[in-house]
Amino acid sequence: MKVNVAIAEDNARLAELLQARLAAFDEIKVTIVASNGSALIQQLHRNPHVDVVIMDIHMPVMDGIAATQEVNARWPQIKVIMFTVFDDEENLFAAILAGATGYLMKDESAAHIQAAIHEAMDGGAPMSPAMARKALALVRSGRPRVQAGDEAALTARETEILEHLSKGLSYDQIAGNLFISNGTVRKHIENIYRKLQVTNKVEAVQKAQKRGLV
């Protein structure tokens, strides 16, 4: 039996790559590819016969969190798996509240993505290992544990981007190196500024170097 999958991803290159990876599995059929949450909702109105949505978080027009809320409200039978570079508790918490079934990082293997789709279809909640641990922490606390200004709360991706900034790379160069969109890089950097309590990349790099973060 075919599993009909929709992909919501604003980076066309990543969307094509994900579609190609899923095409390797005979039982999975990608029926919708949308560049943002609003486009996904419009296509689901025309073709609601989707079993699983692979959802990016930060997209223009309508982001993945808002789109997940819409999907959950209108088509509760559809499973939504967040597929993102954001490994922080804030986005995880928001995704869970929005009704996401699972939460995967974009560096997961094709086999892991396939397994996650089947797990979601079987009623499970597939998550990358690191996110599963954070989800448990959220269940215990009932809220995100990340505090503003806490440099220790920088995620692995945020630290990686700080390292790129420290080498003088531009936003476009960082996006190209990490296979993410320019907008995603900017969102990460906004989070870095907030957590480090700085206002520009020079201050961020200097503070990170002083604290031994990069």
PDB file of N, CA, C and O in Angstrom, residues 15-75:
ATOM      1  N   ALA A  15      14.152  20.532  -1.427  1.00  0.00           N
ATOM      2  CA  ALA A  15      12.892  19.844  -1.728  1.00  0.00           C
ATOM      3  C   ALA A  15      13.113  18.788  -2.807  1.00  0.00           C
ATOM      4  O   ALA A  15      12.617  17.654  -2.707  1.00  0.00           O
ATOM      5  N   GLU A  16      13.871  19.146  -3.836  1.00  0.00           N
ATOM      6  CA  GLU A  16      14.163  18.190  -4.904  1.00  0.00           C
ATOM      7  C   GLU A  16      15.001  17.024  -4.391  1.00  0.00           C
ATOM      8  O   GLU A  16      14.774  15.866  -4.762  1.00  0.00           O
ATOM      9  N   LEU A  17      15.967  17.336  -3.529  1.00  0.00           N
ATOM     10  CA  LEU A  17      16.818  16.288  -2.968  1.00  0.00           C
ATOM     11  C   LEU A  17      16.011  15.315  -2.123  1.00  0.00           C
ATOM     12  O   LEU A  17      16.163  14.096  -2.238  1.00  0.00           O
ATOM     13  N   LEU A  18      15.126  15.863  -1.280  1.00  0.00           N
ATOM     14  CA  LEU A  18      14.295  15.012  -0.439  1.00  0.00           C
ATOM     15  C   LEU A  18      13.361  14.162  -1.289  1.00  0.00           C
ATOM     16  O   LEU A  18      13.174  12.957  -1.026  1.00  0.00           O
ATOM     17  N   GLN A  19      12.785  14.757  -2.313  1.00  0.00           N
ATOM     18  CA  GLN A  19      11.891  14.005  -3.202  1.00  0.00           C
ATOM     19  C   GLN A  19      12.637  12.867  -3.887  1.00  0.00           C
ATOM     20  O   GLN A  19      12.124  11.745  -4.000  1.00  0.00           O
ATOM     21  N   ALA A  20      13.864  13.135  -4.310  1.00  0.00           N
ATOM     22  CA  ALA A  20      14.668  12.098  -4.964  1.00  0.00           C
ATOM     23  C   ALA A  20      15.026  10.976  -3.989  1.00  0.00           C
ATOM     24  O   ALA A  20      15.019   9.793  -4.357  1.00  0.00           O
ATOM     25  N   ARG A  21      15.309  11.341  -2.739  1.00  0.00           N
ATOM     26  CA  ARG A  21      15.655  10.327  -1.740  1.00  0.00           C
ATOM     27  C   ARG A  21      14.456   9.425  -1.449  1.00  0.00           C
ATOM     28  O   ARG A  21      14.584   8.208  -1.323  1.00  0.00           O
ATOM     29  N   LEU A  22      13.274  10.018  -1.367  1.00  0.00           N
ATOM     30  CA  LEU A  22      12.074   9.234  -1.080  1.00  0.00           C
ATOM     31  C   LEU A  22      11.659   8.384  -2.283  1.00  0.00           C
ATOM     32  O   LEU A  22      11.003   7.346  -2.117  1.00  0.00           O
ATOM     33  N   ALA A  23      12.042   8.803  -3.484  1.00  0.00           N
ATOM     34  CA  ALA A  23      11.685   8.049  -4.690  1.00  0.00           C
ATOM     35  C   ALA A  23      12.356   6.682  -4.713  1.00  0.00           C
ATOM     36  O   ALA A  23      11.937   5.792  -5.470  1.00  0.00           O
ATOM     37  N   ALA A  24      13.362   6.497  -3.883  1.00  0.00           N
ATOM     38  CA  ALA A  24      14.060   5.211  -3.822  1.00  0.00           C
ATOM     39  C   ALA A  24      13.214   4.125  -3.159  1.00  0.00           C
ATOM     40  O   ALA A  24      13.534   2.937  -3.272  1.00  0.00           O
ATOM     41  N   PHE A  25      12.131   4.533  -2.505  1.00  0.00           N
ATOM     42  CA  PHE A  25      11.295   3.582  -1.779  1.00  0.00           C
ATOM     43  C   PHE A  25       9.960   3.400  -2.525  1.00  0.00           C
ATOM     44  O   PHE A  25       9.187   4.350  -2.665  1.00  0.00           O
ATOM     45  N   ASP A  26       9.712   2.199  -2.972  1.00  0.00           N
ATOM     46  CA  ASP A  26       8.550   1.930  -3.823  1.00  0.00           C
ATOM     47  C   ASP A  26       7.222   2.231  -3.143  1.00  0.00           C
ATOM     48  O   ASP A  26       6.246   2.581  -3.811  1.00  0.00           O
ATOM     49  N   GLU A  27       7.178   2.062  -1.829  1.00  0.00           N
ATOM     50  CA  GLU A  27       5.901   2.230  -1.128  1.00  0.00           C
ATOM     51  C   GLU A  27       5.585   3.675  -0.773  1.00  0.00           C
ATOM     52  O   GLU A  27       4.513   3.982  -0.242  1.00  0.00           O
ATOM     53  N   ILE A  28       6.508   4.596  -1.069  1.00  0.00           N
ATOM     54  CA  ILE A  28       6.312   6.009  -0.750  1.00  0.00           C
ATOM     55  C   ILE A  28       6.138   6.795  -2.048  1.00  0.00           C
ATOM     56  O   ILE A  28       6.939   6.681  -2.974  1.00  0.00           O
ATOM     57  N   LYS A  29       5.082   7.593  -2.106  1.00  0.00           N
ATOM     58  CA  LYS A  29       4.808   8.405  -3.287  1.00  0.00           C
ATOM     59  C   LYS A  29       4.639   9.866  -2.877  1.00  0.00           C
ATOM     60  O   LYS A  29       3.764  10.195  -2.068  1.00  0.00           O
ATOM     61  N   VAL A  30       5.480  10.732  -3.405  1.00  0.00           N
ATOM     62  CA  VAL A  30       5.361  12.166  -3.130  1.00  0.00           C
ATOM     63  C   VAL A  30       4.319  12.740  -4.078  1.00  0.00           C
ATOM     64  O   VAL A  30       4.496  12.724  -5.303  1.00  0.00           O
ATOM     65  N   THR A  31       3.225  13.227  -3.523  1.00  0.00           N
ATOM     66  CA  THR A  31       2.120  13.736  -4.347  1.00  0.00           C
ATOM     67  C   THR A  31       2.022  15.260  -4.348  1.00  0.00           C
ATOM     68  O   THR A  31       1.388  15.834  -5.218  1.00  0.00           O
ATOM     69  N   ILE A  32       2.649  15.912  -3.358  1.00  0.00           N
ATOM     70  CA  ILE A  32       2.610  17.366  -3.257  1.00  0.00           C
ATOM     71  C   ILE A  32       3.987  17.881  -2.860  1.00  0.00           C
ATOM     72  O   ILE A  32       4.618  17.333  -1.958  1.00  0.00           O
ATOM     73  N   VAL A  33       4.444  18.931  -3.537  1.00  0.00           N
ATOM     74  CA  VAL A  33       5.638  19.662  -3.125  1.00  0.00           C
ATOM     75  C   VAL A  33       5.262  21.134  -3.079  1.00  0.00           C
ATOM     76  O   VAL A  33       4.845  21.710  -4.094  1.00  0.00           O
ATOM     77  N   ALA A  34       5.359  21.745  -1.899  1.00  0.00           N
ATOM     78  CA  ALA A  34       4.963  23.140  -1.717  1.00  0.00           C
ATOM     79  C   ALA A  34       6.116  23.956  -1.157  1.00  0.00           C
ATOM     80  O   ALA A  34       6.917  23.457  -0.367  1.00  0.00           O
ATOM     81  N   SER A  35       6.193  25.218  -1.560  1.00  0.00           N
ATOM     82  CA  SER A  35       7.307  26.073  -1.153  1.00  0.00           C
ATOM     83  C   SER A  35       7.057  26.833   0.144  1.00  0.00           C
ATOM     84  O   SER A  35       7.955  27.491   0.656  1.00  0.00           O
ATOM     85  N   ASN A  36       5.850  26.734   0.680  1.00  0.00           N
ATOM     86  CA  ASN A  36       5.537  27.359   1.974  1.00  0.00           C
ATOM     87  C   ASN A  36       4.250  26.763   2.521  1.00  0.00           C
ATOM     88  O   ASN A  36       3.566  26.004   1.824  1.00  0.00           O
ATOM     89  N   GLY A  37       3.921  27.120   3.752  1.00  0.00           N
ATOM     90  CA  GLY A  37       2.754  26.544   4.396  1.00  0.00           C
ATOM     91  C   GLY A  37       1.450  26.877   3.711  1.00  0.00           C
ATOM     92  O   GLY A  37       0.550  26.041   3.598  1.00  0.00           O
ATOM     93  N   SER A  38       1.346  28.112   3.227  1.00  0.00           N
ATOM     94  CA  SER A  38       0.115  28.528   2.554  1.00  0.00           C
ATOM     95  C   SER A  38      -0.101  27.728   1.267  1.00  0.00           C
ATOM     96  O   SER A  38      -1.219  27.277   0.993  1.00  0.00           O
ATOM     97  N   ALA A  39       0.969  27.550   0.500  1.00  0.00           N
ATOM     98  CA  ALA A  39       0.864  26.766  -0.738  1.00  0.00           C
ATOM     99  C   ALA A  39       0.495  25.324  -0.429  1.00  0.00           C
ATOM    100  O   ALA A  39      -0.278  24.689  -1.170  1.00  0.00           O
ATOM    101  N   LEU A  40       1.032  24.798   0.672  1.00  0.00           N
ATOM    102  CA  LEU A  40       0.680  23.429   1.080  1.00  0.00           C
ATOM    103  C   LEU A  40      -0.811  23.311   1.369  1.00  0.00           C
ATOM    104  O   LEU A  40      -1.479  22.386   0.888  1.00  0.00           O
ATOM    105  N   ILE A  41      -1.355  24.258   2.150  1.00  0.00           N
ATOM    106  CA  ILE A  41      -2.780  24.219   2.495  1.00  0.00           C
ATOM    107  C   ILE A  41      -3.644  24.297   1.245  1.00  0.00           C
ATOM    108  O   ILE A  41      -4.633  23.558   1.109  1.00  0.00           O
ATOM    109  N   GLN A  42      -3.260  25.165   0.312  1.00  0.00           N
ATOM    110  CA  GLN A  42      -4.021  25.290  -0.938  1.00  0.00           C
ATOM    111  C   GLN A  42      -4.018  23.975  -1.723  1.00  0.00           C
ATOM    112  O   GLN A  42      -5.054  23.554  -2.248  1.00  0.00           O
ATOM    113  N   GLN A  43      -2.855  23.336  -1.781  1.00  0.00           N
ATOM    114  CA  GLN A  43      -2.783  22.073  -2.525  1.00  0.00           C
ATOM    115  C   GLN A  43      -3.529  20.952  -1.807  1.00  0.00           C
ATOM    116  O   GLN A  43      -4.110  20.080  -2.455  1.00  0.00           O
ATOM    117  N   LEU A  44      -3.526  20.968  -0.487  1.00  0.00           N
ATOM    118  CA  LEU A  44      -4.273  19.950   0.256  1.00  0.00           C
ATOM    119  C   LEU A  44      -5.776  20.108   0.051  1.00  0.00           C
ATOM    120  O   LEU A  44      -6.508  19.113   0.073  1.00  0.00           O
ATOM    121  N   HIS A  45      -6.240  21.329  -0.140  1.00  0.00           N
ATOM    122  CA  HIS A  45      -7.662  21.531  -0.434  1.00  0.00           C
ATOM    123  C   HIS A  45      -8.031  20.849  -1.746  1.00  0.00           C
ATOM    124  O   HIS A  45      -9.126  20.292  -1.875  1.00  0.00           O
ATOM    125  N   ARG A  46      -7.109  20.895  -2.719  1.00  0.00           N
ATOM    126  CA  ARG A  46      -7.364  20.264  -4.017  1.00  0.00           C
ATOM    127  C   ARG A  46      -7.121  18.764  -3.977  1.00  0.00           C
ATOM    128  O   ARG A  46      -7.788  18.001  -4.692  1.00  0.00           O
ATOM    129  N   ASN A  47      -6.169  18.350  -3.143  1.00  0.00           N
ATOM    130  CA  ASN A  47      -5.828  16.932  -3.062  1.00  0.00           C
ATOM    131  C   ASN A  47      -5.545  16.561  -1.607  1.00  0.00           C
ATOM    132  O   ASN A  47      -4.387  16.538  -1.180  1.00  0.00           O
ATOM    133  N   PRO A  48      -6.594  16.267  -0.829  1.00  0.00           N
ATOM    134  CA  PRO A  48      -6.405  15.954   0.589  1.00  0.00           C
ATOM    135  C   PRO A  48      -5.973  14.515   0.863  1.00  0.00           C
ATOM    136  O   PRO A  48      -5.812  14.122   2.022  1.00  0.00           O
ATOM    137  N   HIS A  49      -5.760  13.743  -0.196  1.00  0.00           N
ATOM    138  CA  HIS A  49      -5.408  12.332  -0.014  1.00  0.00           C
ATOM    139  C   HIS A  49      -3.908  12.191   0.251  1.00  0.00           C
ATOM    140  O   HIS A  49      -3.146  11.637  -0.535  1.00  0.00           O
ATOM    141  N   VAL A  50      -3.497  12.737   1.385  1.00  0.00           N
ATOM    142  CA  VAL A  50      -2.101  12.708   1.822  1.00  0.00           C
ATOM    143  C   VAL A  50      -2.047  12.028   3.188  1.00  0.00           C
ATOM    144  O   VAL A  50      -2.907  12.262   4.042  1.00  0.00           O
ATOM    145  N   ASP A  51      -1.081  11.184   3.372  1.00  0.00           N
ATOM    146  CA  ASP A  51      -0.935  10.477   4.649  1.00  0.00           C
ATOM    147  C   ASP A  51       0.035  11.176   5.602  1.00  0.00           C
ATOM    148  O   ASP A  51      -0.213  11.263   6.800  1.00  0.00           O
ATOM    149  N   VAL A  52       1.136  11.674   5.034  1.00  0.00           N
ATOM    150  CA  VAL A  52       2.189  12.284   5.853  1.00  0.00           C
ATOM    151  C   VAL A  52       2.706  13.545   5.178  1.00  0.00           C
ATOM    152  O   VAL A  52       2.912  13.566   3.959  1.00  0.00           O
ATOM    153  N   VAL A  53       2.902  14.587   5.977  1.00  0.00           N
ATOM    154  CA  VAL A  53       3.539  15.814   5.492  1.00  0.00           C
ATOM    155  C   VAL A  53       4.926  15.914   6.113  1.00  0.00           C
ATOM    156  O   VAL A  53       5.077  15.793   7.330  1.00  0.00           O
ATOM    157  N   ILE A  54       5.940  16.121   5.274  1.00  0.00           N
ATOM    158  CA  ILE A  54       7.295  16.411   5.749  1.00  0.00           C
ATOM    159  C   ILE A  54       7.410  17.922   5.731  1.00  0.00           C
ATOM    160  O   ILE A  54       7.431  18.546   4.670  1.00  0.00           O
ATOM    161  N   MET A  55       7.484  18.541   6.915  1.00  0.00           N
ATOM    162  CA  MET A  55       7.288  19.984   7.057  1.00  0.00           C
ATOM    163  C   MET A  55       8.539  20.713   7.547  1.00  0.00           C
ATOM    164  O   MET A  55       9.063  20.432   8.634  1.00  0.00           O
ATOM    165  N   ASP A  56       9.005  21.669   6.732  1.00  0.00           N
ATOM    166  CA  ASP A  56      10.047  22.584   7.190  1.00  0.00           C
ATOM    167  C   ASP A  56       9.415  23.551   8.198  1.00  0.00           C
ATOM    168  O   ASP A  56       8.190  23.720   8.214  1.00  0.00           O
ATOM    169  N   ILE A  57      10.239  24.165   9.044  1.00  0.00           N
ATOM    170  CA  ILE A  57       9.682  25.097  10.029  1.00  0.00           C
ATOM    171  C   ILE A  57       9.649  26.525   9.497  1.00  0.00           C
ATOM    172  O   ILE A  57       8.591  27.145   9.383  1.00  0.00           O
ATOM    173  N   HIS A  58      10.801  27.079   9.169  1.00  0.00           N
ATOM    174  CA  HIS A  58      10.858  28.484   8.757  1.00  0.00           C
ATOM    175  C   HIS A  58      10.726  28.610   7.253  1.00  0.00           C
ATOM    176  O   HIS A  58      11.641  28.303   6.501  1.00  0.00           O
ATOM    177  N   MET A  59       9.537  29.066   6.831  1.00  0.00           N
ATOM    178  CA  MET A  59       9.220  29.286   5.422  1.00  0.00           C
ATOM    179  C   MET A  59       8.513  30.625   5.296  1.00  0.00           C
ATOM    180  O   MET A  59       7.895  31.105   6.257  1.00  0.00           O
ATOM    181  N   PRO A  60       8.592  31.260   4.137  1.00  0.00           N
ATOM    182  CA  PRO A  60       7.883  32.529   3.934  1.00  0.00           C
ATOM    183  C   PRO A  60       6.379  32.321   3.839  1.00  0.00           C
ATOM    184  O   PRO A  60       5.911  31.194   3.703  1.00  0.00           O
ATOM    185  N   VAL A  61       5.641  33.419   3.915  1.00  0.00           N
ATOM    186  CA  VAL A  61       4.175  33.458   3.785  1.00  0.00           C
ATOM    187  C   VAL A  61       3.494  32.773   4.974  1.00  0.00           C
ATOM    188  O   VAL A  61       2.760  33.411   5.721  1.00  0.00           O
ATOM    189  N   MET A  62       3.694  31.483   5.139  1.00  0.00           N
ATOM    190  CA  MET A  62       3.194  30.761   6.315  1.00  0.00           C
ATOM    191  C   MET A  62       4.248  29.750   6.736  1.00  0.00           C
ATOM    192  O   MET A  62       4.665  28.913   5.937  1.00  0.00           O
ATOM    193  N   ASP A  63       4.693  29.847   7.988  1.00  0.00           N
ATOM    194  CA  ASP A  63       5.745  28.938   8.435  1.00  0.00           C
ATOM    195  C   ASP A  63       5.190  27.560   8.779  1.00  0.00           C
ATOM    196  O   ASP A  63       3.980  27.329   8.748  1.00  0.00           O
ATOM    197  N   GLY A  64       6.101  26.638   9.098  1.00  0.00           N
ATOM    198  CA  GLY A  64       5.704  25.257   9.338  1.00  0.00           C
ATOM    199  C   GLY A  64       4.865  25.058  10.589  1.00  0.00           C
ATOM    200  O   GLY A  64       4.029  24.137  10.631  1.00  0.00           O
ATOM    201  N   ILE A  65       5.084  25.887  11.595  1.00  0.00           N
ATOM    202  CA  ILE A  65       4.293  25.762  12.828  1.00  0.00           C
ATOM    203  C   ILE A  65       2.833  26.121  12.550  1.00  0.00           C
ATOM    204  O   ILE A  65       1.909  25.377  12.911  1.00  0.00           O
ATOM    205  N   ALA A  66       2.624  27.264  11.888  1.00  0.00           N
ATOM    206  CA  ALA A  66       1.255  27.693  11.564  1.00  0.00           C
ATOM    207  C   ALA A  66       0.596  26.699  10.606  1.00  0.00           C
ATOM    208  O   ALA A  66      -0.589  26.377  10.748  1.00  0.00           O
ATOM    209  N   ALA A  67       1.370  26.203   9.650  1.00  0.00           N
ATOM    210  CA  ALA A  67       0.823  25.237   8.684  1.00  0.00           C
ATOM    211  C   ALA A  67       0.439  23.939   9.378  1.00  0.00           C
ATOM    212  O   ALA A  67      -0.581  23.322   9.045  1.00  0.00           O
ATOM    213  N   THR A  68       1.247  23.519  10.343  1.00  0.00           N
ATOM    214  CA  THR A  68       0.929  22.298  11.091  1.00  0.00           C
ATOM    215  C   THR A  68      -0.382  22.458  11.857  1.00  0.00           C
ATOM    216  O   THR A  68      -1.209  21.532  11.911  1.00  0.00           O
ATOM    217  N   GLN A  69      -0.588  23.630  12.442  1.00  0.00           N
ATOM    218  CA  GLN A  69      -1.849  23.902  13.142  1.00  0.00           C
ATOM    219  C   GLN A  69      -3.024  23.788  12.181  1.00  0.00           C
ATOM    220  O   GLN A  69      -4.068  23.215  12.520  1.00  0.00           O
ATOM    221  N   GLU A  70      -2.866  24.347  10.974  1.00  0.00           N
ATOM    222  CA  GLU A  70      -3.937  24.302   9.973  1.00  0.00           C
ATOM    223  C   GLU A  70      -4.221  22.867   9.540  1.00  0.00           C
ATOM    224  O   GLU A  70      -5.371  22.453   9.449  1.00  0.00           O
ATOM    225  N   VAL A  71      -3.161  22.124   9.269  1.00  0.00           N
ATOM    226  CA  VAL A  71      -3.327  20.734   8.838  1.00  0.00           C
ATOM    227  C   VAL A  71      -4.010  19.921   9.934  1.00  0.00           C
ATOM    228  O   VAL A  71      -4.941  19.151   9.667  1.00  0.00           O
ATOM    229  N   ASN A  72      -3.554  20.108  11.165  1.00  0.00           N
ATOM    230  CA  ASN A  72      -4.116  19.361  12.290  1.00  0.00           C
ATOM    231  C   ASN A  72      -5.591  19.695  12.499  1.00  0.00           C
ATOM    232  O   ASN A  72      -6.395  18.825  12.865  1.00  0.00           O
ATOM    233  N   ALA A  73      -5.967  20.948  12.255  1.00  0.00           N
ATOM    234  CA  ALA A  73      -7.355  21.374  12.449  1.00  0.00           C
ATOM    235  C   ALA A  73      -8.267  20.899  11.321  1.00  0.00           C
ATOM    236  O   ALA A  73      -9.402  20.486  11.565  1.00  0.00           O
ATOM    237  N   ARG A  74      -7.762  20.924  10.082  1.00  0.00           N
ATOM    238  CA  ARG A  74      -8.601  20.614   8.924  1.00  0.00           C
ATOM    239  C   ARG A  74      -8.537  19.146   8.504  1.00  0.00           C
ATOM    240  O   ARG A  74      -9.522  18.583   8.034  1.00  0.00           O
ATOM    241  N   TRP A  75      -7.364  18.557   8.637  1.00  0.00           N
ATOM    242  CA  TRP A  75      -7.189  17.158   8.214  1.00  0.00           C
ATOM    243  C   TRP A  75      -6.461  16.401   9.329  1.00  0.00           C
ATOM    244  O   TRP A  75      -5.272  16.064   9.193  1.00  0.00           O
TER     245      TRP A  75
END
